[in-house]
Coordinates of C-alpha atoms and ligand atoms in Angstrom, one line a residue:
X1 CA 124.9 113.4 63.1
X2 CA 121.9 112.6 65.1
X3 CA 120.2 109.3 63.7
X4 CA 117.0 109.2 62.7
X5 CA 114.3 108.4 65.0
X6 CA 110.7 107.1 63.7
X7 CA 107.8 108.4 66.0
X8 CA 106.3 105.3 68.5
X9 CA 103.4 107.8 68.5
X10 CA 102.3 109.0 65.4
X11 CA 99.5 110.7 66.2
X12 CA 100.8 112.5 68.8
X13 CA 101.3 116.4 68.6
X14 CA 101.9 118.9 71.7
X15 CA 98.4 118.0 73.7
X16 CA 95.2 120.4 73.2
X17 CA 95.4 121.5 77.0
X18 CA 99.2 123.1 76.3
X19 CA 98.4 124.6 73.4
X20 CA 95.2 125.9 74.5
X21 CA 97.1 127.6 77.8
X22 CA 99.8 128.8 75.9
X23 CA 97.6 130.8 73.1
X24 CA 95.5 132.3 76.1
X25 CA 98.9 133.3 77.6
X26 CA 99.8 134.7 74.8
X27 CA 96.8 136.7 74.4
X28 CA 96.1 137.4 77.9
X29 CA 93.1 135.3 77.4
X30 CA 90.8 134.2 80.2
X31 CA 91.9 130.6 80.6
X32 CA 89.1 128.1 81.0
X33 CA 90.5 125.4 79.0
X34 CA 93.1 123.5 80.7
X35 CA 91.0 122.0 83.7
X36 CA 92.8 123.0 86.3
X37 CA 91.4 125.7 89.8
X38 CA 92.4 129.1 90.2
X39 CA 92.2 129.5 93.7
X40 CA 94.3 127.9 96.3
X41 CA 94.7 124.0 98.0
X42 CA 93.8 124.3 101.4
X43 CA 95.8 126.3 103.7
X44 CA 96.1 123.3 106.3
X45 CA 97.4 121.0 103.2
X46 CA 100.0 123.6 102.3
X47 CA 101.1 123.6 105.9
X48 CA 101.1 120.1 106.4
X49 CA 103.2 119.5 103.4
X50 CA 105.9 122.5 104.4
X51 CA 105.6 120.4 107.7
X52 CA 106.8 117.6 106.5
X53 CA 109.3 119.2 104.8
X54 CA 110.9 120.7 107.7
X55 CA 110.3 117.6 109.4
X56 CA 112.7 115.8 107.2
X57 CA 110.2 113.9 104.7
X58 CA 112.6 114.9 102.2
X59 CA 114.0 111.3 100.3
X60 CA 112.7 108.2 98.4
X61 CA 109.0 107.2 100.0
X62 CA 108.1 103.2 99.5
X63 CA 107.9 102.3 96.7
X64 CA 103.7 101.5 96.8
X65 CA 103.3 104.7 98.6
X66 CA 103.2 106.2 102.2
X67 CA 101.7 103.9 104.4
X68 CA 99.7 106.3 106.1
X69 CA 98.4 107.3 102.8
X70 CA 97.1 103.7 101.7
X71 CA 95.6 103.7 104.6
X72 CA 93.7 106.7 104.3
X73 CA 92.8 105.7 100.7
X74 CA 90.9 102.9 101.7
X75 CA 89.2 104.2 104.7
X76 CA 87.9 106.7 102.6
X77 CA 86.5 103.6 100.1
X78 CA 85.0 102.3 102.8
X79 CA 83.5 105.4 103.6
X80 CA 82.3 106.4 100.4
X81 CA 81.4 103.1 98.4
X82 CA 81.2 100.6 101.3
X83 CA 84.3 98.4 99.7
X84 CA 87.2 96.7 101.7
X85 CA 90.1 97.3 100.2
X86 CA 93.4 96.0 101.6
X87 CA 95.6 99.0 102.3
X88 CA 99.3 97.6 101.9
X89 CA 98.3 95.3 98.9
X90 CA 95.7 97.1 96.5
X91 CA 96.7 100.6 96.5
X92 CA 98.9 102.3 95.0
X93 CA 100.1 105.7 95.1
X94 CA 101.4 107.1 92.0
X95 CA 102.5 110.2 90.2
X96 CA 98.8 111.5 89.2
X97 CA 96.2 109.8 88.0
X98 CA 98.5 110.1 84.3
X99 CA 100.9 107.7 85.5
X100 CA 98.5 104.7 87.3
X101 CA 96.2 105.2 83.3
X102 CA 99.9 104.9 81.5
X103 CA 101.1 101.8 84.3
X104 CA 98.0 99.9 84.3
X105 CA 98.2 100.1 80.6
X106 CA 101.9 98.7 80.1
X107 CA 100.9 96.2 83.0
X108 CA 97.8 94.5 81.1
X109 CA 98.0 95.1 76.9
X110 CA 99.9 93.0 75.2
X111 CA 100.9 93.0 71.0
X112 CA 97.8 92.7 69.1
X113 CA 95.6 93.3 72.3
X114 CA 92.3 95.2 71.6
X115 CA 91.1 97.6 74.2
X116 CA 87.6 99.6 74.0
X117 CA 87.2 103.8 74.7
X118 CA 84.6 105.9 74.7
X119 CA 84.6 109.1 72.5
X120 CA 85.5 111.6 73.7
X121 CA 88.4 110.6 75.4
X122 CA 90.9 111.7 77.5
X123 CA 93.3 112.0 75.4
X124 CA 96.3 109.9 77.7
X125 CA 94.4 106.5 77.1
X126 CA 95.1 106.2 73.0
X127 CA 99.3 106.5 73.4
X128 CA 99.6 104.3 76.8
X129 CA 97.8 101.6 74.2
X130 CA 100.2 102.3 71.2
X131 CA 103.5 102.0 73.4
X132 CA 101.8 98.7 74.5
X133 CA 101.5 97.3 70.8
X134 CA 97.8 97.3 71.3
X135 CA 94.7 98.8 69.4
X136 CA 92.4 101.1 70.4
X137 CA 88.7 100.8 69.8
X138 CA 86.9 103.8 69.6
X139 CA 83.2 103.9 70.5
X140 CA 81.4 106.9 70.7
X141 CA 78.8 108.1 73.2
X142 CA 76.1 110.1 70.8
X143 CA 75.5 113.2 71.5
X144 CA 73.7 114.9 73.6
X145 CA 73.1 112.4 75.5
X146 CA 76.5 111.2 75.6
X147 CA 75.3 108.0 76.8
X148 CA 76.8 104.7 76.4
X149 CA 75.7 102.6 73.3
X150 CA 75.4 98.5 75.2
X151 CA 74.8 97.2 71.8
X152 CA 77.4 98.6 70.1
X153 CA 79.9 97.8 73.2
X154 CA 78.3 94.1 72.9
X155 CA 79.1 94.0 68.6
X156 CA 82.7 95.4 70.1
X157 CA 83.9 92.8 72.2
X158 CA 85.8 90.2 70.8
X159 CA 88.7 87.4 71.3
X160 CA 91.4 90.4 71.3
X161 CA 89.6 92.5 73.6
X162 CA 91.8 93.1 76.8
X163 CA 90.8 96.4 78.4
X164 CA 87.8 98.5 78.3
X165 CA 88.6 102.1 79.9
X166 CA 85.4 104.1 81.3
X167 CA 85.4 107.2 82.7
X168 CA 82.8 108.7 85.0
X169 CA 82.3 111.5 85.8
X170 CA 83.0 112.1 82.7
X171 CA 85.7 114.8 80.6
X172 CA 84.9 116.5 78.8
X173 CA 80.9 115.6 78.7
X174 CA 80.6 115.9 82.7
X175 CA 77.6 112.8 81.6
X176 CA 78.0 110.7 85.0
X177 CA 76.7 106.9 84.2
X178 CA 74.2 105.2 86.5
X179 CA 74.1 102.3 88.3
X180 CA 72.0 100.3 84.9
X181 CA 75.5 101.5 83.5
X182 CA 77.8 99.9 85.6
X183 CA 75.4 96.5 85.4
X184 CA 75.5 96.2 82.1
X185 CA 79.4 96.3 81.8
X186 CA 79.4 93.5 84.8
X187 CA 76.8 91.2 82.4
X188 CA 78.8 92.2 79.2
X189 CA 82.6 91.2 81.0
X190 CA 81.1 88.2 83.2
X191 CA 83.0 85.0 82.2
X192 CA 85.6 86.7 80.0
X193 CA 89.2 87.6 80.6
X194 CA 88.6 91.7 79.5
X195 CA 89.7 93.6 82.6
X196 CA 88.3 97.5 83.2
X197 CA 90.1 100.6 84.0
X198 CA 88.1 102.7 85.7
X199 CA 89.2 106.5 85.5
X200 CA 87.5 108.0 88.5
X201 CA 89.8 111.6 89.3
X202 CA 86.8 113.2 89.5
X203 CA 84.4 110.5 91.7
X204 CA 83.8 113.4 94.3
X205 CA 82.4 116.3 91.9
X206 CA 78.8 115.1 91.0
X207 CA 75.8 117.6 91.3
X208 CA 72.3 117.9 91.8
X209 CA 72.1 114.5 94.8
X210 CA 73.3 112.1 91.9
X211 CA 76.1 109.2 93.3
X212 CA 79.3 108.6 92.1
X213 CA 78.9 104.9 90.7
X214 CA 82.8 103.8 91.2
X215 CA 83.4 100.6 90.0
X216 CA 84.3 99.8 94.2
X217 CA 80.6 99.7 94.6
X218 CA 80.3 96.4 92.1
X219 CA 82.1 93.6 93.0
X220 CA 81.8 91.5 90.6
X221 CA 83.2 94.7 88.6
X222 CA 85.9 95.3 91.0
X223 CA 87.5 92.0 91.0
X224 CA 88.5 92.4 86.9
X225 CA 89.2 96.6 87.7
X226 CA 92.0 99.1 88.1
X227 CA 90.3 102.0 90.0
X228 CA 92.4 105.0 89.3
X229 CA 91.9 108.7 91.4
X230 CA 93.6 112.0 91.4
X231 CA 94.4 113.9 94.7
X232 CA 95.0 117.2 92.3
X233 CA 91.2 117.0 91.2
X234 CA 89.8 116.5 94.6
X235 CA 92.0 118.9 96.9
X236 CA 92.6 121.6 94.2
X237 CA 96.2 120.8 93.9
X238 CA 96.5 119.2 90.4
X239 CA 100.3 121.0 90.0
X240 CA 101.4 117.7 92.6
X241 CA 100.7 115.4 90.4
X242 CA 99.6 112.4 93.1
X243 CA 97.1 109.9 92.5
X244 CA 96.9 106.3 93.0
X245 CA 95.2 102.6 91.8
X246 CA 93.4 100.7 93.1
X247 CA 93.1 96.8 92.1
X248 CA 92.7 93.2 93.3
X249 CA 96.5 92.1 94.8
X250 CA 97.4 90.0 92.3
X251 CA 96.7 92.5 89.3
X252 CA 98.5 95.7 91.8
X253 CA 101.4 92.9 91.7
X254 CA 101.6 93.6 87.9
X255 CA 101.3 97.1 88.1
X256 CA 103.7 97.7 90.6
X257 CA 106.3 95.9 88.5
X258 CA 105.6 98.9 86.4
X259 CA 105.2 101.5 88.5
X260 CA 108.6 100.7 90.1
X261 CA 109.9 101.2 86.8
X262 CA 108.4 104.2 85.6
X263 CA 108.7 106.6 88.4
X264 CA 109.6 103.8 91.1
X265 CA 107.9 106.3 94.1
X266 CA 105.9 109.7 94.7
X267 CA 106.8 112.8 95.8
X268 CA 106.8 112.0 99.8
X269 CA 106.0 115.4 101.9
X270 CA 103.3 115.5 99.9
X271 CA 101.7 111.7 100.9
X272 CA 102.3 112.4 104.1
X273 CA 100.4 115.6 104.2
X274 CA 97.8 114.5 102.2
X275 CA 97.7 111.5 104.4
X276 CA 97.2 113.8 107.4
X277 CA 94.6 115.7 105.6
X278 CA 92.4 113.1 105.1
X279 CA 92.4 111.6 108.1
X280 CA 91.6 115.0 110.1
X281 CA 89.8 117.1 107.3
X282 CA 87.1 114.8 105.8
X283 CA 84.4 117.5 105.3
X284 CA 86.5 119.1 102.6
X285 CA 86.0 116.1 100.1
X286 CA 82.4 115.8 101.6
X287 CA 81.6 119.3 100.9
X288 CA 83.2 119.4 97.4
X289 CA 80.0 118.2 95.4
X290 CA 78.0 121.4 97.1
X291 CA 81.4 123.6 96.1
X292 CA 81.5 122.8 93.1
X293 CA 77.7 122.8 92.0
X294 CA 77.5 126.9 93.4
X295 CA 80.1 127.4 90.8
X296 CA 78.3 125.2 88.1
X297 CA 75.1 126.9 88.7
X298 CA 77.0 130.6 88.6
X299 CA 78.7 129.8 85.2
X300 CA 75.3 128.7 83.6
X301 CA 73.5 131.3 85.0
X302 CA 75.6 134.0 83.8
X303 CA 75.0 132.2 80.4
X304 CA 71.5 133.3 80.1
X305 CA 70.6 135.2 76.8
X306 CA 73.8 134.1 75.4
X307 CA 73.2 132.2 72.2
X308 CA 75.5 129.2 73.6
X309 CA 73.2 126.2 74.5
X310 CA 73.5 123.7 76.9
X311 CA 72.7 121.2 79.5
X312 CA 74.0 121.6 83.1
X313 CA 76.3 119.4 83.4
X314 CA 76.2 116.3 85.7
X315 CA 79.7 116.1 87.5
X316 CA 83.2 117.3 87.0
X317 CA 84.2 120.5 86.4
X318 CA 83.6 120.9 82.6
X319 CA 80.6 122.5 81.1
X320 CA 79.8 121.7 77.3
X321 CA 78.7 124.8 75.6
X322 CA 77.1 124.3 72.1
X323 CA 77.8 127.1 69.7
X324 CA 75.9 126.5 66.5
X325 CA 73.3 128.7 67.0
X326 CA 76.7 131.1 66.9
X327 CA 79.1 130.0 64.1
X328 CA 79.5 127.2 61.3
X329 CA 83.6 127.3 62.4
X330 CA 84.7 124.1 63.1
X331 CA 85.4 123.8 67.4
X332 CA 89.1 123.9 66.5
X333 CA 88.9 127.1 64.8
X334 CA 86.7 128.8 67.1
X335 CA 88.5 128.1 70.1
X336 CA 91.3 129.4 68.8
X337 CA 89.6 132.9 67.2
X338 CA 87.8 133.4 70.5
X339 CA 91.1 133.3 72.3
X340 CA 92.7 135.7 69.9
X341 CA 89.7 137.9 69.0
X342 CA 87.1 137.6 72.7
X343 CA 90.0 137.0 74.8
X344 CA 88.6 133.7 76.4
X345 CA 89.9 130.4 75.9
X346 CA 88.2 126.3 75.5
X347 CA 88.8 123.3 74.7
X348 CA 87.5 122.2 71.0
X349 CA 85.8 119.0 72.0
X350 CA 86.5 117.4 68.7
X351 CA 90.0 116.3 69.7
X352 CA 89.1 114.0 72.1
X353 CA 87.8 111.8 69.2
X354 CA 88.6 109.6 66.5
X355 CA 86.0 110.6 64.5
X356 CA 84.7 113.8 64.9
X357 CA 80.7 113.8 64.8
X358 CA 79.2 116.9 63.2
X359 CA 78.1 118.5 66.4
X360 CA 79.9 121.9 67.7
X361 CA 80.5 122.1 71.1
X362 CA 83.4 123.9 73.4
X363 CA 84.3 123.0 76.8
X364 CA 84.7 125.2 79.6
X365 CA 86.5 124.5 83.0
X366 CA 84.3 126.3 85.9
X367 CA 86.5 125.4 88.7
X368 CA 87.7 129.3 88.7
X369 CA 86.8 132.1 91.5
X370 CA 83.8 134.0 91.1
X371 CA 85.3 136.9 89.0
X372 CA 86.8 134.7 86.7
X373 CA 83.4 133.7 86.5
X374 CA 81.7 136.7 86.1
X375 CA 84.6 138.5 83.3
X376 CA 84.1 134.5 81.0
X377 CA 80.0 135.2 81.5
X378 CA 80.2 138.9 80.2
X379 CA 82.1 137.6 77.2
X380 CA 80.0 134.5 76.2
X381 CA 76.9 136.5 76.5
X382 CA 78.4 139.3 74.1
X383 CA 79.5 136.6 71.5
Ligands
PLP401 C1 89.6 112.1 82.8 C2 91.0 112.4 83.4 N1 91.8 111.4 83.7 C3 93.0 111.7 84.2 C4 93.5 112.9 84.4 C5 94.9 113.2 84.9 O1 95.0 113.4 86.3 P1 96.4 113.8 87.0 O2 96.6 115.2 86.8 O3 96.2 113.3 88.4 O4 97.4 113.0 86.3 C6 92.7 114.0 84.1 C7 93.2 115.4 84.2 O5 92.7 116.3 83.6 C8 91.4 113.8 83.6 O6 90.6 114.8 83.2

């Protein structure tokens, strides 16, 4: 007889994402839920990883990642936010940006620990905490605005707080937080033993001339942070699962110990083509704000005279779509029936928090090719 085994996790149920892409499977929905592309990685990354491949790249890689890679990494910091980060001791390369959240996690809460989110949340932060034996504290970020409440983050902190996670730019809002932001959360931690993890996969998809305000840029900030990025969110490849931290030595020293554990190293053609990638085809993270704005500014466009209101968003890939000039449904519901009944499917934005607020909104992924596009506009407009 199989023993009886009581749930670490609770709260946990099969994640919105699956069950969102497995209704609009089933109904041959349009599928701009899970936020994932629809068009390929780049034909020089494909053939740099079937490369390396061939070229024998085919067992264990070090444990902290290709060499080449970390190197890469931080040249790009430099290049981007103007930081120095020390290739063979504060990166990491892990198994997406899922794994470094979940290590960094495990590496830093302790039983009884307190550490802050912001609601919505990605939903991956809440469980790594639980397995820890830690608490979550929910905040929200009030809609519309979604911006952060200071105050209420000051009232928050306490002698158990041990991690504050942030997120910019942001999923599901696509808010991006400016530089007053960042400042504020430098005066708020100054003097205290809280450390930040900084969820950053989408640091190179923010519109309209606005910059990315990674944690790197602060150092005050970056000395108490774990800077984690995705390589599936920046070269359209987020089936690889690669991503890596970033962090002061001696805190990578503690995350290592769990990394080695967890996964102990990442897939290794892949670092090495991505590694090569980098180092010979900058413009294609350069060019990705411009990319992905077109496609921003296609999907809203085809939104006019729809009854769906919204605000362009900021950065990422997500657009917020607020239906209640359309429908009293709750989000949950409504995704659902417009995936059975208008054949196109979102994310109810209501999961990502621990207390729902009354406000109806859907999220759609954009990062889809132009017919996509065009087939999800006809449909919204009709609705
Ligand atoms: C905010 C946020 N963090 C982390 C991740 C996970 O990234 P990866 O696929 O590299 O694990 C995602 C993916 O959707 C995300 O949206």
């Amino acid at each position: 007889m199989t023993p009886s085994l009581d749930t670490k996790l609770p709260k946990v149920g099969t994640t919105i994402f699956t069950v969102m892409s497995a209704l609009a499977q089933e109904c041959g929905a349009l599928n701009l839920s899970q936020g994932f592309p629809d068009f390929p990685a780049p034909e020089a990354l494909i053939e740099a990883v079937a490369r390396h491949m061939r070229a024998g790249a085919n067992q264990y890689a070090p444990m902290a990642g290709v060499a080449a890679l970390r190197e890469a990494v931080a040249a790009k910091i430099a290049a981007c936010y103007g930081a120095t980060v020390d290739a063979v001791s504060e990166v990491t390369v892990t198994s997406g940006a899922t794994e470094a959240l979940t290590d960094v996690i495990l590496a830093v809460v302790r039983p009884g620990d307190e550490v802050i989110v912001f609601d919505p949340a990605y939903d991956s932060y809440e469980p790594a905490v639980e397995l820890a034996g830690g608490r979550t504290v929910h905040l929200a970020l009030p809609a519309p605005a979604f911006r952060p409440d200071w105050d209420a983050v000051a009232a928050a902190i306490g002698p158990r707080t041990r991690l504050i996670v942030i997120n910019t730019p942001h999923n599901p809002t696509g808010r991006v937080w400016e530089a007053a932001d960042l400042e504020r959360l430098a005066e708020l931690t100054r003097d205290t033993g809280i450390f930040i993890l900084s969820d950053e996969v989408y640091e190179h998809i923010v519109f309209d001339g606005r910059r990315h305000e990674s944690v790197l840029r602060y150092p005050e900030l970056a000395a108490r942070a774990f800077v984690v990025s995705s390589f599936g969110k920046t070269f359209h490849a987020t089936g690889w699962k690669v991503g890596y931290c970033v962090a002061p030595a001696a805190l990578t020293v503690e995350l290592r110990k769990v990394h080695q554990y967890v996964t102990f190293a990442t897939v290794t053609p892949i670092q090495w083509a991505l590694a090569d990638f980098l180092r010979e085809h900058p413009g294609h993270w350069q060019e990705l704000p411009a990319f992905y704005q077109a496609k921003r500014d296609r999907f809203c466009s085809l939104l006019a005279g729809s009854r769906l209101r919204f605000e362009p968003c900021a950065g990422t890939y997500f657009q917020l779509l607020d239906y209640s000039a359309l429908s009293a449904e709750r989000d949950v519901d409504l995704a659902r029936r417009l995936t059975r009944e208008a054949g196109i499917a979102s994310i109810p934005v209501s999961v990502f928090y621990e207390h729902p607020p009354a406000s109806r909104y859907l999220r759609f992924c954009f990062a889809k090719d132009d017919a996509t596009l065009e087939r999800a506009g006809a449909i919204l407009r009709g609705l």
